[in-house]
GROMACS .gro file of C-alpha atoms in nm:
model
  364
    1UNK     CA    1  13.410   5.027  12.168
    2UNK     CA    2  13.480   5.165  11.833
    3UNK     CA    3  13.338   5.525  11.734
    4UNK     CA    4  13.320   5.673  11.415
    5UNK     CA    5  13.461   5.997  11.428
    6UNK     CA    6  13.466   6.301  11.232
    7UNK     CA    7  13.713   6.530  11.189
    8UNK     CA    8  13.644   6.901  11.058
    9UNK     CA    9  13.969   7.010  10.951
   10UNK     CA   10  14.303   6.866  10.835
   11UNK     CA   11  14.533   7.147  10.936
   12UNK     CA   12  14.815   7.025  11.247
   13UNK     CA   13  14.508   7.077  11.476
   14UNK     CA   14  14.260   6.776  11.305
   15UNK     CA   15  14.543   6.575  11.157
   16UNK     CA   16  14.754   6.542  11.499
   17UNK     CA   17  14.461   6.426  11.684
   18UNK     CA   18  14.367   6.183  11.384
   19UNK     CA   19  14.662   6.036  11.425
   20UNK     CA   20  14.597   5.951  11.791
   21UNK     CA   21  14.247   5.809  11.804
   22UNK     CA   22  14.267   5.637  11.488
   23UNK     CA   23  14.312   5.259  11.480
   24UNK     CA   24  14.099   5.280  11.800
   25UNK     CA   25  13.841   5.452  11.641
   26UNK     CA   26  13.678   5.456  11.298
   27UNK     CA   27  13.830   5.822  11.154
   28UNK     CA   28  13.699   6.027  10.882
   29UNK     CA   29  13.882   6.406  10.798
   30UNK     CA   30  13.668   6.671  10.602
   31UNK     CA   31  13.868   6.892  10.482
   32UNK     CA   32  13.685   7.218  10.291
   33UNK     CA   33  14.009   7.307  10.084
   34UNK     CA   34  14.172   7.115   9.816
   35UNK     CA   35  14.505   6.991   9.990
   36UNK     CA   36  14.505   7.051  10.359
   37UNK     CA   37  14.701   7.267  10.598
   38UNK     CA   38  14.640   7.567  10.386
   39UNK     CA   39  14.498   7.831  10.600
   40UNK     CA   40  14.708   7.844  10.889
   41UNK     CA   41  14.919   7.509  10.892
   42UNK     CA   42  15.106   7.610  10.573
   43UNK     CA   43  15.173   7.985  10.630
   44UNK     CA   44  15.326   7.893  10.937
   45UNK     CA   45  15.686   8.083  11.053
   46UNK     CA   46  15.809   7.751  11.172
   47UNK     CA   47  15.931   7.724  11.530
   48UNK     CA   48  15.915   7.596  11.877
   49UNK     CA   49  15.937   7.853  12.144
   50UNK     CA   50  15.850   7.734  12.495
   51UNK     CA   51  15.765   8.087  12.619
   52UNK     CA   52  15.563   8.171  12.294
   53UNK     CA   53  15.181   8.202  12.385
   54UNK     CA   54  15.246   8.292  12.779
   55UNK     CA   55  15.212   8.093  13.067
   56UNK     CA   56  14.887   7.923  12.993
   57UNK     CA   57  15.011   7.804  12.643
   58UNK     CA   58  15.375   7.710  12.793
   59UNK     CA   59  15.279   7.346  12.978
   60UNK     CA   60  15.160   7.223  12.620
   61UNK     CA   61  15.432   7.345  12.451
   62UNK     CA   62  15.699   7.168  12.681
   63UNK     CA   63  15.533   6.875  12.701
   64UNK     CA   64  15.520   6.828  12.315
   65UNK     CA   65  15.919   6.901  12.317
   66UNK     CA   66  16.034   6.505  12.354
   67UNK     CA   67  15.838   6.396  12.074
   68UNK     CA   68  15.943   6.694  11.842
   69UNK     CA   69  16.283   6.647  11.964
   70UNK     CA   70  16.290   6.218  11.917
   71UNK     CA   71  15.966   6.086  11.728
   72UNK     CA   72  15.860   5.721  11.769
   73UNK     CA   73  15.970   5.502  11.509
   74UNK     CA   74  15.593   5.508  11.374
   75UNK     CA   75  15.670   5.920  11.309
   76UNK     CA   76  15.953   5.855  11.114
   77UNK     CA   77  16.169   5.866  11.427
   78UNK     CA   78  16.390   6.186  11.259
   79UNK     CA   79  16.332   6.513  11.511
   80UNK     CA   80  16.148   6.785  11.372
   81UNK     CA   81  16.344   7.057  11.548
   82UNK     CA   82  16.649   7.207  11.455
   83UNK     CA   83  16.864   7.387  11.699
   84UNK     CA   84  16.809   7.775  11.664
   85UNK     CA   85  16.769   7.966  12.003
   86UNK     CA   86  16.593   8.286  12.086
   87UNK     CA   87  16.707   8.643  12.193
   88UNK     CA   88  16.424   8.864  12.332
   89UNK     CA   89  16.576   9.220  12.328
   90UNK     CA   90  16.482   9.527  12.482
   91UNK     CA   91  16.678   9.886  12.509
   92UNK     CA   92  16.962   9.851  12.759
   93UNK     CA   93  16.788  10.198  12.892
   94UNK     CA   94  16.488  10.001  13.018
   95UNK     CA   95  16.513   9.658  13.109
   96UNK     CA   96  16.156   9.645  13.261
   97UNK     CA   97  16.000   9.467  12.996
   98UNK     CA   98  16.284   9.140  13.035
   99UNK     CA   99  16.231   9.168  13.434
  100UNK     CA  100  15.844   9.119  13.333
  101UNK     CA  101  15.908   8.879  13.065
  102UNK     CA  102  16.117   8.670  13.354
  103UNK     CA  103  15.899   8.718  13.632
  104UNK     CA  104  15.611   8.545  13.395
  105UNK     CA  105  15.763   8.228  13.371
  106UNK     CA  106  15.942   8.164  13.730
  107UNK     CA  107  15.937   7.803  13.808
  108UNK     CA  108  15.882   7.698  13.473
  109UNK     CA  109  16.217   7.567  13.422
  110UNK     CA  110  16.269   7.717  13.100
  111UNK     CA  111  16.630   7.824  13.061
  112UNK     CA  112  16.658   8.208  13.053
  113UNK     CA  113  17.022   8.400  13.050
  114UNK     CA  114  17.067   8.767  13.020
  115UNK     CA  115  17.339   8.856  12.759
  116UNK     CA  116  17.424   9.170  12.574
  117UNK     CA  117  17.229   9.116  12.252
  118UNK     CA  118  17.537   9.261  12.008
  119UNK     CA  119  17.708   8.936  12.076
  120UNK     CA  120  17.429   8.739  11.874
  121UNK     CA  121  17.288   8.993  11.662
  122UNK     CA  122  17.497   9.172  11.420
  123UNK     CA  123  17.469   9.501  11.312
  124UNK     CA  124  17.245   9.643  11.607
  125UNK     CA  125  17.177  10.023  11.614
  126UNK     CA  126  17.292  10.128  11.932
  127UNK     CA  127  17.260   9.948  12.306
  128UNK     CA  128  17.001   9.658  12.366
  129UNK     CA  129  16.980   9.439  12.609
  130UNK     CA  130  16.935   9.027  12.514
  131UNK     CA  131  16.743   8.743  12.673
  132UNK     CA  132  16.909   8.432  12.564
  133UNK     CA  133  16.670   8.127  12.529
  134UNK     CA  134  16.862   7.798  12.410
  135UNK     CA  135  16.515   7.547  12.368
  136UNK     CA  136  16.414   7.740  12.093
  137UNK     CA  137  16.423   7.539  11.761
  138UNK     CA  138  16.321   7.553  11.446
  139UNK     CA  139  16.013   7.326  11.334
  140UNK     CA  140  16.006   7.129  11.010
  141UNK     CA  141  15.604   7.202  10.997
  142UNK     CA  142  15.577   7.042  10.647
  143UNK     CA  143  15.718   6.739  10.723
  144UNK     CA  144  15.542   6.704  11.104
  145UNK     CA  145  15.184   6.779  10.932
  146UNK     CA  146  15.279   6.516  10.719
  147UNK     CA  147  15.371   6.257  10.933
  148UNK     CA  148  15.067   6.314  11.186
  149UNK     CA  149  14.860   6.261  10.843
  150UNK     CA  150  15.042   5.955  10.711
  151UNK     CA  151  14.989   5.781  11.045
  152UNK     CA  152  14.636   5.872  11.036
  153UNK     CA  153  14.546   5.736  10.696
  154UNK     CA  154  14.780   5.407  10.760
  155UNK     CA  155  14.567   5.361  11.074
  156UNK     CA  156  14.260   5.345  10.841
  157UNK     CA  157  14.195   5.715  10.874
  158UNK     CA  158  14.017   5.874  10.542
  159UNK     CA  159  14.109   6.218  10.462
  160UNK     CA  160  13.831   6.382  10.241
  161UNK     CA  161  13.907   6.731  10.053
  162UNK     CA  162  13.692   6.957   9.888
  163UNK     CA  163  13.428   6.855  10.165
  164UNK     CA  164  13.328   7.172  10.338
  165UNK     CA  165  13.078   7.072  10.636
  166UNK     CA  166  12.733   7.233  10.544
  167UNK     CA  167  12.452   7.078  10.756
  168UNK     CA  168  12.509   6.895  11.077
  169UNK     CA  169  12.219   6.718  11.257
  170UNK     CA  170  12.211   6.491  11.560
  171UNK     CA  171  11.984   6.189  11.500
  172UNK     CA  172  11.923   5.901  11.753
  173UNK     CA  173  12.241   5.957  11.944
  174UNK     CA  174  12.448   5.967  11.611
  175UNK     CA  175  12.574   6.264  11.352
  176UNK     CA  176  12.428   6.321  10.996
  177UNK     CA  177  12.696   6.546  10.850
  178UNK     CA  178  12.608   6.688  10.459
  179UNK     CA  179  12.868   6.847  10.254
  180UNK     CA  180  12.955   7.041  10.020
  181UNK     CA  181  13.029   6.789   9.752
  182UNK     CA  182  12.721   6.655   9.817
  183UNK     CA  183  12.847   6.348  10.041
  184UNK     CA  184  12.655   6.231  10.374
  185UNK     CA  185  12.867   6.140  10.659
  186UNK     CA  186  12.740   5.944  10.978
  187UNK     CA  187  12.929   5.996  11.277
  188UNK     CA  188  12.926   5.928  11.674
  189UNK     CA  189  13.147   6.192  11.707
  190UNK     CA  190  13.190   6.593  11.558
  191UNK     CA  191  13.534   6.675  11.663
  192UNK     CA  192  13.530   7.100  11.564
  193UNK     CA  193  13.922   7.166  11.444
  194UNK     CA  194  13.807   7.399  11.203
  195UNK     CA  195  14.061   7.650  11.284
  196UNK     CA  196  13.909   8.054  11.154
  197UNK     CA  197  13.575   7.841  11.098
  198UNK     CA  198  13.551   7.670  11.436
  199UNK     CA  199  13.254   7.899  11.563
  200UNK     CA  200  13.053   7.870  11.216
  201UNK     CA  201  13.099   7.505  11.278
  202UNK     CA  202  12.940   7.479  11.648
  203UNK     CA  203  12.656   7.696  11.503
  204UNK     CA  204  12.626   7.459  11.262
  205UNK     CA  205  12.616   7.174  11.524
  206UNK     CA  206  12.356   7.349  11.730
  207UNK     CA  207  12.633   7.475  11.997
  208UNK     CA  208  12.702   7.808  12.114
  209UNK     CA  209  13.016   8.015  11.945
  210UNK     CA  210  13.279   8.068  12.188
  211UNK     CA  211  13.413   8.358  12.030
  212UNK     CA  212  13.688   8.233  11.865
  213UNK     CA  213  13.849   8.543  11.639
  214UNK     CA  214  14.060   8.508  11.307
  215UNK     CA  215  14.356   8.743  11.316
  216UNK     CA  216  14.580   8.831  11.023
  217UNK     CA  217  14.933   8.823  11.054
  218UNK     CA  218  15.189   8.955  10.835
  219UNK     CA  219  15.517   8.792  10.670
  220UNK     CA  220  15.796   8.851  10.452
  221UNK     CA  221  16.075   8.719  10.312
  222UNK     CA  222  16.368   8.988  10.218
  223UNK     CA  223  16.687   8.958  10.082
  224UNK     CA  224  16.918   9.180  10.314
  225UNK     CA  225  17.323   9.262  10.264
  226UNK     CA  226  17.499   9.184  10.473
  227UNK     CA  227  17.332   8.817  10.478
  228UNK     CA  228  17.194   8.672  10.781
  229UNK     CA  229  17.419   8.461  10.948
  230UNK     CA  230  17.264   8.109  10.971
  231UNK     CA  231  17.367   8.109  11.322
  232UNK     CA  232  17.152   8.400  11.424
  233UNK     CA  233  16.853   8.350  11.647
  234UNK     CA  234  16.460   8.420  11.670
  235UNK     CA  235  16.541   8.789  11.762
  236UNK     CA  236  16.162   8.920  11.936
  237UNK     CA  237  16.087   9.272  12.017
  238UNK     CA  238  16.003   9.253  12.414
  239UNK     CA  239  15.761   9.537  12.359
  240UNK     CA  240  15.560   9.303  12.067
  241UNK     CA  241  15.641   9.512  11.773
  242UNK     CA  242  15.819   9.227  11.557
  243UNK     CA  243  16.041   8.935  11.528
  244UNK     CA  244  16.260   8.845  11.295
  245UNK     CA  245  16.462   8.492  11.209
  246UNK     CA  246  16.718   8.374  10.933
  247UNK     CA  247  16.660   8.138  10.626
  248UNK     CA  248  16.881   7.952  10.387
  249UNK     CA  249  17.058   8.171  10.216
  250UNK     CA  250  17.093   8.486  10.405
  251UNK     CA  251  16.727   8.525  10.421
  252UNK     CA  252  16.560   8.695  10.684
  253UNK     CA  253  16.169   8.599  10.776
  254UNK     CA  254  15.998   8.897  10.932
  255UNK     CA  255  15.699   8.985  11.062
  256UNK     CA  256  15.563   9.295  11.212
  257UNK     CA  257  15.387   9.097  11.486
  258UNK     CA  258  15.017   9.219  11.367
  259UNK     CA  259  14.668   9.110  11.484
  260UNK     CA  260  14.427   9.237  11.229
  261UNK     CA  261  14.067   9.103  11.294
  262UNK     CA  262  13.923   8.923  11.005
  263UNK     CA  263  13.689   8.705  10.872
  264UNK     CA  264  13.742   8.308  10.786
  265UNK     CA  265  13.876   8.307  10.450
  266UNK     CA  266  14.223   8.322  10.276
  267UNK     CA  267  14.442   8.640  10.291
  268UNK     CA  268  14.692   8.838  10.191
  269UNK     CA  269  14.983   9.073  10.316
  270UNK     CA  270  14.902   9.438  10.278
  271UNK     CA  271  15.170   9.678  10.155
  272UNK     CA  272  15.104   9.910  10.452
  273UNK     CA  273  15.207   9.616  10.710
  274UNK     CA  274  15.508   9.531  10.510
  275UNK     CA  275  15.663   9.829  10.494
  276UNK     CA  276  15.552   9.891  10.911
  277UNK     CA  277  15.749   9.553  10.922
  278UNK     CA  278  16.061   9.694  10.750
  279UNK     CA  279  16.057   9.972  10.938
  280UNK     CA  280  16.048   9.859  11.236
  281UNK     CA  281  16.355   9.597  11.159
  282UNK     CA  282  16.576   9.843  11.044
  283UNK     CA  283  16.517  10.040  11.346
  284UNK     CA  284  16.652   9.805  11.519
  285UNK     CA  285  16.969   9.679  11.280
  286UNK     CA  286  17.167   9.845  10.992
  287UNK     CA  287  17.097   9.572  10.728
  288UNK     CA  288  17.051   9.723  10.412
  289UNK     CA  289  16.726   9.545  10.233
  290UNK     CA  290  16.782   9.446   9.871
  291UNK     CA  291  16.421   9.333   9.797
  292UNK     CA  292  16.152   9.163   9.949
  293UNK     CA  293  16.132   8.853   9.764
  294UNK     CA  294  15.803   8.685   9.910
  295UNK     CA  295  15.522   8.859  10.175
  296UNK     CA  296  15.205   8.670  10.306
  297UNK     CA  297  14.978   8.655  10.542
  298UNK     CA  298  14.783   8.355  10.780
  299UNK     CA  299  14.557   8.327  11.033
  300UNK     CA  300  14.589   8.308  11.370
  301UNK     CA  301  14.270   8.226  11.563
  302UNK     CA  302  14.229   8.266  11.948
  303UNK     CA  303  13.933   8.238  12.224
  304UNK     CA  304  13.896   8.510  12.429
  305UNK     CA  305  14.131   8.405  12.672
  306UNK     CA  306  14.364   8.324  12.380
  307UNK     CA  307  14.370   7.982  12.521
  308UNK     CA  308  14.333   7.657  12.311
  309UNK     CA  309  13.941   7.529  12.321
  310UNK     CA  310  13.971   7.165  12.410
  311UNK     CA  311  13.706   6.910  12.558
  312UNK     CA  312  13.363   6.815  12.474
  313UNK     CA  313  13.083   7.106  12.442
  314UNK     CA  314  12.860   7.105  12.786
  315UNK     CA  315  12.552   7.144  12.601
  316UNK     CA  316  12.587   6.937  12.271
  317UNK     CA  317  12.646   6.553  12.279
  318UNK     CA  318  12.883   6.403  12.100
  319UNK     CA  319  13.044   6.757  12.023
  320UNK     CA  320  13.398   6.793  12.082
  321UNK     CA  321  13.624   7.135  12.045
  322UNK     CA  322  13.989   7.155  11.921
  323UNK     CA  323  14.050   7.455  11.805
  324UNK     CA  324  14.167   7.862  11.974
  325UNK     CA  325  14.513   7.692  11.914
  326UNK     CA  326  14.606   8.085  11.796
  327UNK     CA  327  14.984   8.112  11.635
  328UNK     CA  328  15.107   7.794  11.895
  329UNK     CA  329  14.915   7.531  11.760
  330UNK     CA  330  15.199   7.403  11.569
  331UNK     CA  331  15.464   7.391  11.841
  332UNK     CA  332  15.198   7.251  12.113
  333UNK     CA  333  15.044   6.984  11.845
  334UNK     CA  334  15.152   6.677  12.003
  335UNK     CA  335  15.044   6.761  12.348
  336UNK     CA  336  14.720   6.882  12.219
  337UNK     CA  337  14.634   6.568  12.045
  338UNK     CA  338  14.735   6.380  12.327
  339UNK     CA  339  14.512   6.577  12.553
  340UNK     CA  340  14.193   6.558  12.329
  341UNK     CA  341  14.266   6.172  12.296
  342UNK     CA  342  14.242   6.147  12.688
  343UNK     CA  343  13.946   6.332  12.699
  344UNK     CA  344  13.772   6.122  12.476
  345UNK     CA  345  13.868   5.867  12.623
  346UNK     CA  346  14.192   5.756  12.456
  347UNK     CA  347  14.531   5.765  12.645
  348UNK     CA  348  14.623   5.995  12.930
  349UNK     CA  349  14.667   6.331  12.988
  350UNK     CA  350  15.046   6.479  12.921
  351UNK     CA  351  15.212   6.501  13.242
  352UNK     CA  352  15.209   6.884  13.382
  353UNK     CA  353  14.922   6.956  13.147
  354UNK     CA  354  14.597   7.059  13.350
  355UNK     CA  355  14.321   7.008  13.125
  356UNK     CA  356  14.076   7.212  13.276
  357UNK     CA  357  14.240   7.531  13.136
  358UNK     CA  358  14.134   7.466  12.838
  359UNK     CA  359  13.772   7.328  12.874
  360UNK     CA  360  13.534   7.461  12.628
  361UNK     CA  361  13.245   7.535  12.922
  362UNK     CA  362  13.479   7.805  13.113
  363UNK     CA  363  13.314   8.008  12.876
  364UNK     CA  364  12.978   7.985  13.037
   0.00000   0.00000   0.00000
C-alpha cells in the first residue's frame, strides 16, 4: 500500500532516505531553509572513516562503503570516495592511547598497521607514533547529497523549501502538518530528520525529546608553506585534540575537534577556537601558516548515547525518528536510509547492521 510520507529535513539524513521509499511511497520533503543541506550537510569536512564514531557507529559506516565506493547506475554509478587514508598519531613515549584505539575495534576487520608517522607526515616536531588506516577516503558530499535528492524527486518525491514545520496534529489515523509558509500538508507518515531541530520536532508531534544536543564544531581553511602534499592523510590526534587533512592546492582543513553545546540555529567559528586549532597543529608540525583563508563552523547533533535515533517512536503513531546521526551521518548515509526503509517496511536491513542499537525507545 502506498503512504504519503513526510519528510522534515532535506539534509543527507531526509534526502537519503527519500530516495529509498520513494516510488513506493507518496514523498513530500519540508525543508525550513532556502536550499537544503545547509546546517550540517554543507559544512561537512568530507570523509569516510570506518573507525570514526566508535564501535556502535562503525557497522553503518562499513556497510555504506560498497555503494560509496560503486553506486548503482540510478546514482550516477561514479564512486563518491576518493582514496585518502588515515594516520592516528600519538607520542612514540606513550603508545597507550593506539593500544586502546586497537583494542576498540578487534574483530571488526578494519585494516589497522602501526607505522612511524614521519614517513607520511612531513615536518613532524619530534617522535610520534602512526596508525595507518588505508579505507579512509575522501567523500564528494556535494555531489552524494545531490544524487540521493535527484533520485528522490525523479521518483515523484517533492522537495519543499522555506517550509519550516510549525503545527503537527494527528487526525483519524493521518498527519495535519502546517507550515511556515502557510501550506497544509496531510501525511500517514512524520519521518523527524530534522537534524539540531529533531527534539523541537517530536514536541511538536506530541512525542517525548530524546535529548538530542547540537554541538558546534570548528573549521578552517589555512594556507601553510611548505604546501600540503596531496598525498598526505587524515592525520587525528589519538588524544581528540584535532585533525587535520589536505586540499587542492596545498591547503590544509583543520579543526580543533570542539563540542560546544548550542542551540538549533546557524553558526559561526569563534576566533578563540581558531587560534586553539592553530595551536594545537603547529604543535604537532613545523608548517609555517601564511593565512587562514576561510573558518566555519556546523553542527553536529548526537543522542545521549551519541548513537543515531532510528525506528518509529513507541508512543506516537505514525512517528518515525532519523536523526542523532552526530558528525557520521554523512559517511553512514546509505546504510541509514537503508535501515529506516526496512523498518518501515521497505527493503531489508544492511547485513551486519543490528537495528536495535539504534531504536528510538532505548531511551525509555
Amino acid at each position: 500500500m502506498t503512504r504519503r510520507i513526510a519528510i522534515v529535513g532535506a539534509g543527507m539524513a531526509g534526502a537519503s532516505l527519500a530516495a529509498r521509499v520513494a516510488g513506493s511511497d507518496s514523498v513530500v520533503l519540508l525543508e525550513a531553509e532556502a536550499h537544503p543541506g545547509f546546517h550540517a550537510t554543507g559544512r561537512s569536512a568530507a570523509f569516510w572513516s570506518e573507525t570514526y564514531g566508535g564501535p556502535g557507529v562503525q557497522p553503518l559506516t562499513s556497510a555504506s562503503g560498497p555503494f560509496l565506493h560503486q553506486p548503482p547506475p540510478e546514482f550516477g554509478g561514479e564512486p563518491f570516495l576518493a582514496e585518502r587514508g588515515e594516520l592516528m598519531i600519538a607520542p612514540a613515549a606513550d603508545p597507550a592511547a593506539l593500544d586502546a584505539f586497537e583494542a576498540r575495534f578487534a574483530g571488526s576487520g578494519i585494516a589497522m598497521m602501526r607505522e612511524n608517522a614521519a614517513g607520511r607526515v612531513p615536518g613532524l616536531r619530534g617522535e610520534w607514533q602512526g596508525l595507518w588506516m588505508p579505507s579512509c577516503a575522501d567523500i564528494d558530499v556535494a555531489r552524494l547529497h545531490g544524487a540521493f535528492l535527484a533520485r528522490a524527486r525523479r521518483l515523484g518525491a517533492i522537495l519543499r523549501c522555506d517550509a519550516m514545520l510549525v503545527e503537527a496534529r494527528r487526525v483519524a489515523g493521518s498527519w495535519r502538518l502546517r507550515l511556515g509558509d502557510g501550506g497544509v500538508v496531510e501525511a500517514d507518515v512524520l519521518v523527524n530528520a530534522a537534524g539540531a531541530w529533531a527534539d523541537r520536532v517530536a514536541a511538536l508531534a506530541g512525542a517525548r525529546p530524546v535529548g538530542i544536543q547540537p554541538y558546534r564544531r570548528t573549521m578552517v581553511q589555512l594556507r601553510v608553506d611548505p604546501p600540503a602534499p596531496p598525498s598526505l592523510p587524515v592525520v587525528m590526534d589519538a588524544a581528540g585534540g584535532f585533525y587535520f587533512k589536505p586540499e587542492p592546492g596545498g591547503r590544509v582543513w583543520l579543526t580543533p575537534h570542539d563540542e560546544t553545546p548550542a542551540e538549533p540555529g546557524d553558526v559561526a567559528a569563534e576566533e578563540i577556537d581558531v587560534a586553539l586549532a592553530i595551536d594545537r597543529m603547529q604543535r604537532v608540525v613545523d608548517w609555517r601558516v601564511e593565512a587562514v583563508e576561510r573558518r566555519w563552523a556546523g553542527l553536529r547533533s548526537f543522542a545521549p548515547d551519541r548513537l543515531p535515533v532510528y525506528g518509529w517512536d513507541p508512543r506516537v503513531e505514525g512517528l518515525f525518528w532519523c536523526a542523532g546521526q552526530g558528525g557520521f551521518g554523512i559517511q553512514t548515509a546509505p546504510a541509514g536510509a537503508s535501515l529506516c526503509a526496512a523498518l518501515m517496511g521497505r527493503g531489508t536491513v544492511p547485513a551486519d547492521v543490528d537495528a536495535a542499537l539504534y531504536r528510538p525507545e532505548r531511551f525509555g
